[in-house]
Amino acid sequence: MTAAASSDTVSGHTGDKVTTTRAAPTDRPAMPGVFGPIPADLVADTATEHPLTERVPLRPGRWYWRDLIATLDPVADAAEIHRITSAYEFPWDYQRALELALYRTYCIPSVSAVLEEAGEFRDHPQKRYDDTSLLMAELVEHGYDSPRGKEALRVINRQHARYEIANDDMLYVLSTFIYEPLEWIDATGWRRLHPTERLAAFHFYRAVGERMNITGIPEDIGEFRRWRDDYEARTMRYDRNNELIGTYTLDLMCSWYPAAIRPAVRAVVLSLVDEDMTRAFGFPWRPPARRKAAFAALRARSRVVRWLPVRRRELGARGTENRTYPGYPEGYRPADLGACPIRVRDRSDICPVPHGAGDRALK
């Protein structure tokens, strides 16, 4: 290994097996940020972070990314595989599926009770949505062990530490981030997922869960799915807090569109919600034909996407729709996000939690 690479940072071939690693960051100056200077190690440079996707052949073919993923290791290369799947192959599908995954977690009374207590969905729903989307995008785009990934995890852990949250609830939310996108894409995506992509998603989020101090994460993808199903059977039921959080979120989704079409948007969202979720939210019953029509429309979209050129540019944090942080990620770092950001801001919404020496070190 040369001096230009860190101990685990090479991209190349070992026999017929491709390995992915991260090149060492070059010397970069700090850049000005919205809330203060951003250190050089938090200034993203995808060319050094992801050499495997830096250069794409001139005529790669529609199956280029799938064929590349098939050569990778679903455990050792989990983060890179998941980044390619979610940011190159299925960015729109992953965003919609993760929205539905979060929506599903609100059907658990112990989860919705914490969210209603926090009040963010009631008082600042758009910011709450944007913070979650961008923090997850940071983990996927840069990796959980990168400087930006570590800072994103610190923000996530700091936020969760403010409330009494059961480990099983954290474990359940983690499971939805794995299985909802896998099932969505297999049902409506322009192609089915490669087995390596499925395993990589599992190992990626399992590693994220470990760094969030979630205990008891199953070591097998099938075992974790069985645990999730059992947990839902035991806990998913109607509760007033479910209905409140579900309604706040539904109203937020409708607010993104002109008033004239909001009733149609509401009908589409409710059509994508399955019967178990409908009962847990206390939403009006929808005829099965409407759900079939909604998924038929999604599959029709995918038949068009299948013939589009292979995506050459990553849609990570830049491609995540948000209305709270203009121009993100330019001028921002993960510590700027969240209801209680790590860095004290020169604004009226200063974090009420005391900041210790460890927090001051990040400023």
Short mmCIF file of C-alpha atoms in Angstrom, two decimals:
data_model
loop_
_atom_site.label_atom_id
_atom_site.label_comp_id
_atom_site.label_asym_id
_atom_site.label_seq_id
_atom_site.Cartn_x
_atom_site.Cartn_y
_atom_site.Cartn_z
CA MET A 1 0.00 0.00 0.00
CA THR A 2 1.31 3.44 -0.90
CA ALA A 3 1.47 6.54 1.21
CA ALA A 4 -1.38 7.96 -0.85
CA ALA A 5 -3.81 5.43 0.59
CA SER A 6 -4.96 4.74 4.11
CA SER A 7 -4.89 1.25 5.67
CA ASP A 8 -8.19 0.18 4.13
CA THR A 9 -8.37 2.35 1.08
CA VAL A 10 -7.71 0.74 -2.26
CA SER A 11 -10.02 0.14 -5.19
CA GLY A 12 -9.05 -2.62 -7.53
CA HIS A 13 -9.22 -6.30 -8.38
CA THR A 14 -8.13 -9.36 -6.44
CA GLY A 15 -8.19 -12.13 -8.99
CA ASP A 16 -11.69 -11.88 -10.45
CA LYS A 17 -13.04 -10.26 -7.28
CA VAL A 18 -13.48 -6.50 -7.15
CA THR A 19 -12.89 -4.80 -3.83
CA THR A 20 -14.04 -1.34 -2.90
CA THR A 21 -12.20 0.91 -0.51
CA ARG A 22 -11.88 4.58 0.08
CA ALA A 23 -8.98 6.69 -1.10
CA ALA A 24 -7.31 8.93 1.43
CA PRO A 25 -8.61 12.51 1.43
CA THR A 26 -6.43 15.11 -0.17
CA ASP A 27 -5.49 18.32 1.64
CA ARG A 28 -8.51 20.58 1.35
CA PRO A 29 -9.13 23.93 3.02
CA ALA A 30 -12.04 24.58 5.34
CA MET A 31 -15.02 26.17 3.65
CA PRO A 32 -17.46 28.78 4.94
CA GLY A 33 -20.73 27.38 6.21
CA VAL A 34 -24.17 28.68 7.03
CA PHE A 35 -23.48 28.42 10.78
CA GLY A 36 -19.69 28.76 10.76
CA PRO A 37 -16.60 27.32 9.03
CA ILE A 38 -16.73 23.66 8.02
CA PRO A 39 -13.50 21.71 8.76
CA ALA A 40 -11.61 20.30 5.80
CA ASP A 41 -12.30 16.68 6.74
CA LEU A 42 -16.04 17.40 6.52
CA VAL A 43 -15.80 18.86 3.03
CA ALA A 44 -17.00 16.03 0.79
CA ASP A 45 -14.98 14.95 -2.23
CA THR A 46 -16.63 12.06 -4.02
CA ALA A 47 -13.64 11.52 -6.30
CA THR A 48 -11.50 10.41 -3.35
CA GLU A 49 -14.34 8.88 -1.34
CA HIS A 50 -15.71 6.62 -4.07
CA PRO A 51 -13.14 5.78 -6.75
CA LEU A 52 -15.25 2.84 -7.94
CA THR A 53 -17.97 5.16 -9.26
CA GLU A 54 -15.74 8.06 -10.27
CA ARG A 55 -15.40 6.88 -13.87
CA VAL A 56 -18.20 5.21 -15.79
CA PRO A 57 -17.58 3.76 -19.27
CA LEU A 58 -18.79 5.89 -22.16
CA ARG A 59 -21.39 3.28 -23.14
CA PRO A 60 -21.92 1.28 -19.96
CA GLY A 61 -25.20 -0.43 -20.82
CA ARG A 62 -28.36 -0.38 -18.71
CA TRP A 63 -27.18 -3.25 -16.51
CA TYR A 64 -23.77 -1.77 -15.71
CA TRP A 65 -24.37 -1.11 -12.01
CA ARG A 66 -26.07 -4.46 -11.40
CA ASP A 67 -23.21 -6.33 -13.07
CA LEU A 68 -20.65 -4.35 -11.06
CA ILE A 69 -22.51 -5.05 -7.81
CA ALA A 70 -22.50 -8.77 -8.62
CA THR A 71 -18.67 -8.74 -8.40
CA LEU A 72 -18.62 -7.18 -4.92
CA ASP A 73 -18.79 -8.69 -1.44
CA PRO A 74 -22.14 -8.03 0.31
CA VAL A 75 -20.46 -7.81 3.72
CA ALA A 76 -17.10 -6.12 3.12
CA ASP A 77 -18.52 -3.82 0.43
CA ALA A 78 -21.99 -3.36 1.93
CA ALA A 79 -21.79 0.44 2.21
CA GLU A 80 -20.62 0.92 -1.37
CA ILE A 81 -23.15 -1.54 -2.80
CA HIS A 82 -26.01 0.10 -0.90
CA ARG A 83 -24.88 3.54 -2.05
CA ILE A 84 -24.93 2.45 -5.70
CA THR A 85 -28.32 0.75 -5.35
CA SER A 86 -30.03 3.65 -3.58
CA ALA A 87 -28.33 6.63 -5.23
CA TYR A 88 -27.69 5.40 -8.79
CA GLU A 89 -30.13 2.59 -9.57
CA PHE A 90 -33.24 3.37 -7.53
CA PRO A 91 -33.00 6.89 -6.00
CA TRP A 92 -36.68 7.75 -6.48
CA ASP A 93 -37.86 4.33 -5.32
CA TYR A 94 -35.65 4.39 -2.23
CA GLN A 95 -36.89 7.81 -1.20
CA ARG A 96 -40.54 6.79 -1.58
CA ALA A 97 -39.97 3.44 0.14
CA LEU A 98 -38.20 5.02 3.10
CA GLU A 99 -41.05 7.51 3.46
CA LEU A 100 -43.41 4.55 3.63
CA ALA A 101 -41.04 2.77 6.05
CA LEU A 102 -41.13 5.69 8.47
CA TYR A 103 -44.88 5.94 8.04
CA ARG A 104 -45.14 2.29 9.03
CA THR A 105 -43.28 2.88 12.28
CA TYR A 106 -45.94 5.40 13.35
CA CYS A 107 -48.37 2.46 13.61
CA ILE A 108 -46.61 1.27 16.78
CA PRO A 109 -48.19 3.04 19.81
CA SER A 110 -44.96 3.18 21.81
CA VAL A 111 -43.19 4.82 18.84
CA SER A 112 -45.94 7.34 18.09
CA ALA A 113 -46.18 8.23 21.79
CA VAL A 114 -42.54 9.35 21.81
CA LEU A 115 -43.04 11.34 18.61
CA GLU A 116 -46.16 13.05 19.94
CA GLU A 117 -44.34 13.89 23.17
CA ALA A 118 -41.48 15.45 21.21
CA GLY A 119 -43.95 17.65 19.31
CA GLU A 120 -41.78 18.02 16.21
CA PHE A 121 -44.36 16.45 13.90
CA ARG A 122 -47.00 18.77 15.25
CA ASP A 123 -44.97 21.99 15.34
CA HIS A 124 -42.22 21.57 12.69
CA PRO A 125 -43.21 18.67 10.42
CA GLN A 126 -41.22 19.82 7.37
CA LYS A 127 -38.02 20.31 9.36
CA ARG A 128 -38.47 16.96 11.08
CA TYR A 129 -38.89 15.30 7.69
CA ASP A 130 -35.87 17.09 6.18
CA ASP A 131 -33.60 16.33 9.13
CA THR A 132 -34.37 12.62 8.94
CA SER A 133 -33.97 12.43 5.15
CA LEU A 134 -30.69 14.32 5.07
CA LEU A 135 -29.10 12.52 8.01
CA MET A 136 -29.86 9.16 6.39
CA ALA A 137 -28.58 10.48 3.04
CA GLU A 138 -25.31 11.47 4.74
CA LEU A 139 -24.84 7.92 6.04
CA VAL A 140 -25.53 6.38 2.64
CA GLU A 141 -23.55 8.88 0.58
CA HIS A 142 -20.42 9.03 2.73
CA GLY A 143 -20.55 5.87 4.85
CA TYR A 144 -21.08 5.48 8.57
CA ASP A 145 -17.34 5.54 9.36
CA SER A 146 -16.52 8.67 7.35
CA PRO A 147 -16.17 12.03 9.15
CA ARG A 148 -19.56 13.19 7.88
CA GLY A 149 -21.12 9.80 8.62
CA LYS A 150 -19.82 9.77 12.19
CA GLU A 151 -21.13 13.28 12.76
CA ALA A 152 -24.54 12.32 11.32
CA LEU A 153 -24.69 9.35 13.68
CA ARG A 154 -23.78 11.58 16.59
CA VAL A 155 -26.68 13.90 15.74
CA ILE A 156 -29.05 10.91 15.48
CA ASN A 157 -27.89 9.42 18.78
CA ARG A 158 -28.03 12.79 20.52
CA GLN A 159 -31.62 13.29 19.41
CA HIS A 160 -32.74 9.82 20.50
CA ALA A 161 -31.03 10.18 23.89
CA ARG A 162 -33.44 12.94 24.85
CA TYR A 163 -36.31 10.43 25.15
CA GLU A 164 -37.06 7.09 26.76
CA ILE A 165 -37.07 4.76 23.75
CA ALA A 166 -37.25 0.98 24.14
CA ASN A 167 -34.54 -1.02 22.39
CA ASP A 168 -37.18 -3.11 20.58
CA ASP A 169 -38.74 0.06 19.14
CA MET A 170 -35.33 1.17 17.84
CA LEU A 171 -34.78 -2.32 16.44
CA TYR A 172 -38.14 -2.27 14.69
CA VAL A 173 -37.51 1.12 13.06
CA LEU A 174 -34.16 -0.20 11.85
CA SER A 175 -35.87 -3.24 10.32
CA THR A 176 -38.24 -1.08 8.28
CA PHE A 177 -35.28 0.72 6.70
CA ILE A 178 -34.09 -2.66 5.42
CA TYR A 179 -37.24 -4.45 4.32
CA GLU A 180 -39.63 -1.77 3.07
CA PRO A 181 -37.30 -0.64 0.23
CA LEU A 182 -36.44 -4.25 -0.68
CA GLU A 183 -40.10 -5.18 -0.98
CA TRP A 184 -41.04 -1.93 -2.74
CA ILE A 185 -38.36 -2.33 -5.41
CA ASP A 186 -39.05 -6.02 -6.01
CA ALA A 187 -42.75 -5.17 -6.44
CA THR A 188 -42.51 -1.95 -8.47
CA GLY A 189 -38.89 -1.30 -9.51
CA TRP A 190 -37.59 -1.38 -13.08
CA ARG A 191 -35.70 -4.59 -12.22
CA ARG A 192 -35.60 -6.97 -9.30
CA LEU A 193 -32.78 -6.61 -6.81
CA HIS A 194 -29.70 -8.77 -7.07
CA PRO A 195 -29.20 -11.05 -4.00
CA THR A 196 -25.98 -9.15 -3.26
CA GLU A 197 -27.95 -5.88 -3.07
CA ARG A 198 -30.40 -7.39 -0.60
CA LEU A 199 -27.66 -8.70 1.66
CA ALA A 200 -25.71 -5.45 1.41
CA ALA A 201 -28.74 -3.44 2.57
CA PHE A 202 -29.09 -5.76 5.56
CA HIS A 203 -25.42 -5.53 6.53
CA PHE A 204 -25.31 -1.77 5.97
CA TYR A 205 -28.21 -1.02 8.30
CA ARG A 206 -27.05 -3.64 10.77
CA ALA A 207 -23.76 -1.75 11.04
CA VAL A 208 -25.67 1.53 11.44
CA GLY A 209 -27.75 -0.06 14.22
CA GLU A 210 -24.64 -1.21 16.05
CA ARG A 211 -23.29 2.34 15.94
CA MET A 212 -26.59 3.56 17.38
CA ASN A 213 -26.07 1.15 20.31
CA ILE A 214 -29.10 -0.97 19.34
CA THR A 215 -28.75 -4.40 20.90
CA GLY A 216 -30.02 -7.80 19.82
CA ILE A 217 -29.81 -7.18 16.05
CA PRO A 218 -30.23 -10.58 14.34
CA GLU A 219 -27.25 -11.75 12.33
CA ASP A 220 -29.31 -13.26 9.51
CA ILE A 221 -31.51 -11.37 7.04
CA GLY A 222 -34.30 -13.94 7.25
CA GLU A 223 -34.19 -14.08 11.04
CA PHE A 224 -34.50 -10.31 11.29
CA ARG A 225 -37.49 -10.34 8.94
CA ARG A 226 -39.22 -12.98 11.08
CA TRP A 227 -38.52 -10.89 14.18
CA ARG A 228 -40.08 -7.86 12.49
CA ASP A 229 -43.22 -9.74 11.51
CA ASP A 230 -43.63 -11.09 15.04
CA TYR A 231 -43.09 -7.64 16.54
CA GLU A 232 -45.78 -6.13 14.30
CA ALA A 233 -48.21 -8.93 15.16
CA ARG A 234 -47.72 -8.15 18.86
CA THR A 235 -47.68 -4.37 18.82
CA MET A 236 -49.29 -2.85 15.70
CA ARG A 237 -52.75 -1.64 16.71
CA TYR A 238 -54.82 1.54 16.73
CA ASP A 239 -53.84 4.32 19.11
CA ARG A 240 -54.79 7.98 19.15
CA ASN A 241 -51.12 8.98 18.91
CA ASN A 242 -50.76 6.85 15.77
CA GLU A 243 -53.63 8.75 14.20
CA LEU A 244 -52.18 12.14 15.19
CA ILE A 245 -48.67 11.45 13.84
CA GLY A 246 -50.08 9.79 10.73
CA THR A 247 -52.34 12.78 10.05
CA TYR A 248 -49.55 15.33 10.59
CA THR A 249 -47.40 13.44 8.08
CA LEU A 250 -50.20 13.01 5.56
CA ASP A 251 -50.98 16.73 5.74
CA LEU A 252 -47.30 17.49 5.19
CA MET A 253 -47.11 15.30 2.08
CA CYS A 254 -50.21 16.98 0.66
CA SER A 255 -48.78 20.45 1.36
CA TRP A 256 -46.01 19.84 -1.19
CA TYR A 257 -48.54 20.09 -4.02
CA PRO A 258 -50.93 22.80 -5.27
CA ALA A 259 -54.18 22.99 -3.30
CA ALA A 260 -56.23 21.88 -6.30
CA ILE A 261 -54.64 18.42 -6.43
CA ARG A 262 -54.14 17.78 -2.71
CA PRO A 263 -57.27 15.61 -2.44
CA ALA A 264 -55.88 13.37 -5.18
CA VAL A 265 -52.48 13.21 -3.45
CA ARG A 266 -54.18 12.22 -0.20
CA ALA A 267 -56.09 9.48 -1.99
CA VAL A 268 -52.90 8.11 -3.58
CA VAL A 269 -50.99 8.04 -0.28
CA LEU A 270 -53.87 6.30 1.48
CA SER A 271 -54.00 3.78 -1.37
CA LEU A 272 -50.37 2.82 -0.75
CA VAL A 273 -51.03 2.13 2.93
CA ASP A 274 -51.87 -1.53 3.55
CA GLU A 275 -54.81 -2.78 5.62
CA ASP A 276 -52.81 -3.28 8.82
CA MET A 277 -51.53 0.29 8.69
CA THR A 278 -54.99 1.64 7.83
CA ARG A 279 -56.44 0.02 10.95
CA ALA A 280 -53.55 1.16 13.16
CA PHE A 281 -53.95 4.77 11.99
CA GLY A 282 -57.72 4.69 12.13
CA PHE A 283 -57.87 5.91 8.54
CA PRO A 284 -60.93 5.35 6.33
CA TRP A 285 -61.11 1.96 4.64
CA ARG A 286 -60.06 1.96 0.99
CA PRO A 287 -61.29 -0.53 -1.64
CA PRO A 288 -58.54 -3.00 -2.64
CA ALA A 289 -59.00 -1.90 -6.26
CA ARG A 290 -57.52 1.50 -5.42
CA ARG A 291 -54.37 -0.06 -3.98
CA LYS A 292 -54.02 -2.27 -7.06
CA ALA A 293 -54.42 0.78 -9.30
CA ALA A 294 -51.75 2.72 -7.38
CA PHE A 295 -49.23 -0.08 -7.68
CA ALA A 296 -50.11 -0.60 -11.34
CA ALA A 297 -49.23 3.06 -11.94
CA LEU A 298 -45.88 2.58 -10.16
CA ARG A 299 -45.09 -0.45 -12.30
CA ALA A 300 -46.01 1.51 -15.43
CA ARG A 301 -43.50 4.19 -14.40
CA SER A 302 -40.82 1.54 -13.97
CA ARG A 303 -41.41 0.16 -17.45
CA VAL A 304 -40.42 3.60 -18.76
CA VAL A 305 -37.45 3.93 -16.40
CA ARG A 306 -36.12 0.58 -17.61
CA TRP A 307 -35.30 2.15 -20.99
CA LEU A 308 -33.54 5.24 -19.63
CA PRO A 309 -29.74 5.51 -19.83
CA VAL A 310 -27.71 4.26 -16.90
CA ARG A 311 -27.36 6.94 -14.21
CA ARG A 312 -23.88 8.46 -14.10
CA ARG A 313 -24.29 10.93 -11.23
CA GLU A 314 -25.11 10.04 -7.68
CA LEU A 315 -28.33 11.41 -6.21
CA GLY A 316 -27.39 11.56 -2.54
CA ALA A 317 -27.87 14.53 -0.25
CA ARG A 318 -28.02 16.83 -3.28
CA GLY A 319 -30.91 14.86 -4.70
CA THR A 320 -32.85 14.67 -1.44
CA GLU A 321 -35.79 17.02 -1.59
CA ASN A 322 -35.79 19.42 1.35
CA ARG A 323 -37.27 22.82 2.08
CA THR A 324 -35.43 23.63 5.31
CA TYR A 325 -31.78 23.85 4.23
CA PRO A 326 -31.50 25.73 0.91
CA GLY A 327 -28.73 24.44 -1.33
CA TYR A 328 -27.87 21.51 0.91
CA PRO A 329 -25.21 20.20 1.29
CA GLU A 330 -23.35 23.36 0.22
CA GLY A 331 -22.52 25.32 3.36
CA TYR A 332 -23.82 22.65 5.75
CA ARG A 333 -22.45 19.82 7.84
CA PRO A 334 -24.43 17.10 9.66
CA ALA A 335 -23.96 18.91 12.99
CA ASP A 336 -26.25 21.66 11.64
CA LEU A 337 -29.18 19.26 11.38
CA GLY A 338 -31.73 18.02 13.87
CA ALA A 339 -34.12 19.48 16.42
CA CYS A 340 -31.16 19.74 18.80
CA PRO A 341 -28.07 20.35 16.62
CA ILE A 342 -24.59 19.72 17.96
CA ARG A 343 -23.42 23.22 17.11
CA VAL A 344 -25.11 26.09 18.95
CA ARG A 345 -26.59 28.40 16.34
CA ASP A 346 -26.83 32.16 16.34
CA ARG A 347 -30.58 31.85 15.95
CA SER A 348 -33.71 31.82 18.08
CA ASP A 349 -33.95 28.00 18.08
CA ILE A 350 -30.81 27.41 20.17
CA CYS A 351 -30.66 23.88 21.52
CA PRO A 352 -32.02 23.60 25.09
CA VAL A 353 -29.71 20.70 25.98
CA PRO A 354 -26.41 21.68 27.68
CA HIS A 355 -23.39 21.35 25.41
CA GLY A 356 -20.35 19.68 26.93
CA ALA A 357 -16.69 19.82 26.03
CA GLY A 358 -17.15 17.13 23.42
CA ASP A 359 -19.74 19.23 21.63
CA ARG A 360 -17.62 22.37 21.77
CA ALA A 361 -14.83 20.48 20.06
CA LEU A 362 -16.95 20.17 16.95
CA LYS A 363 -17.58 23.87 16.56
#
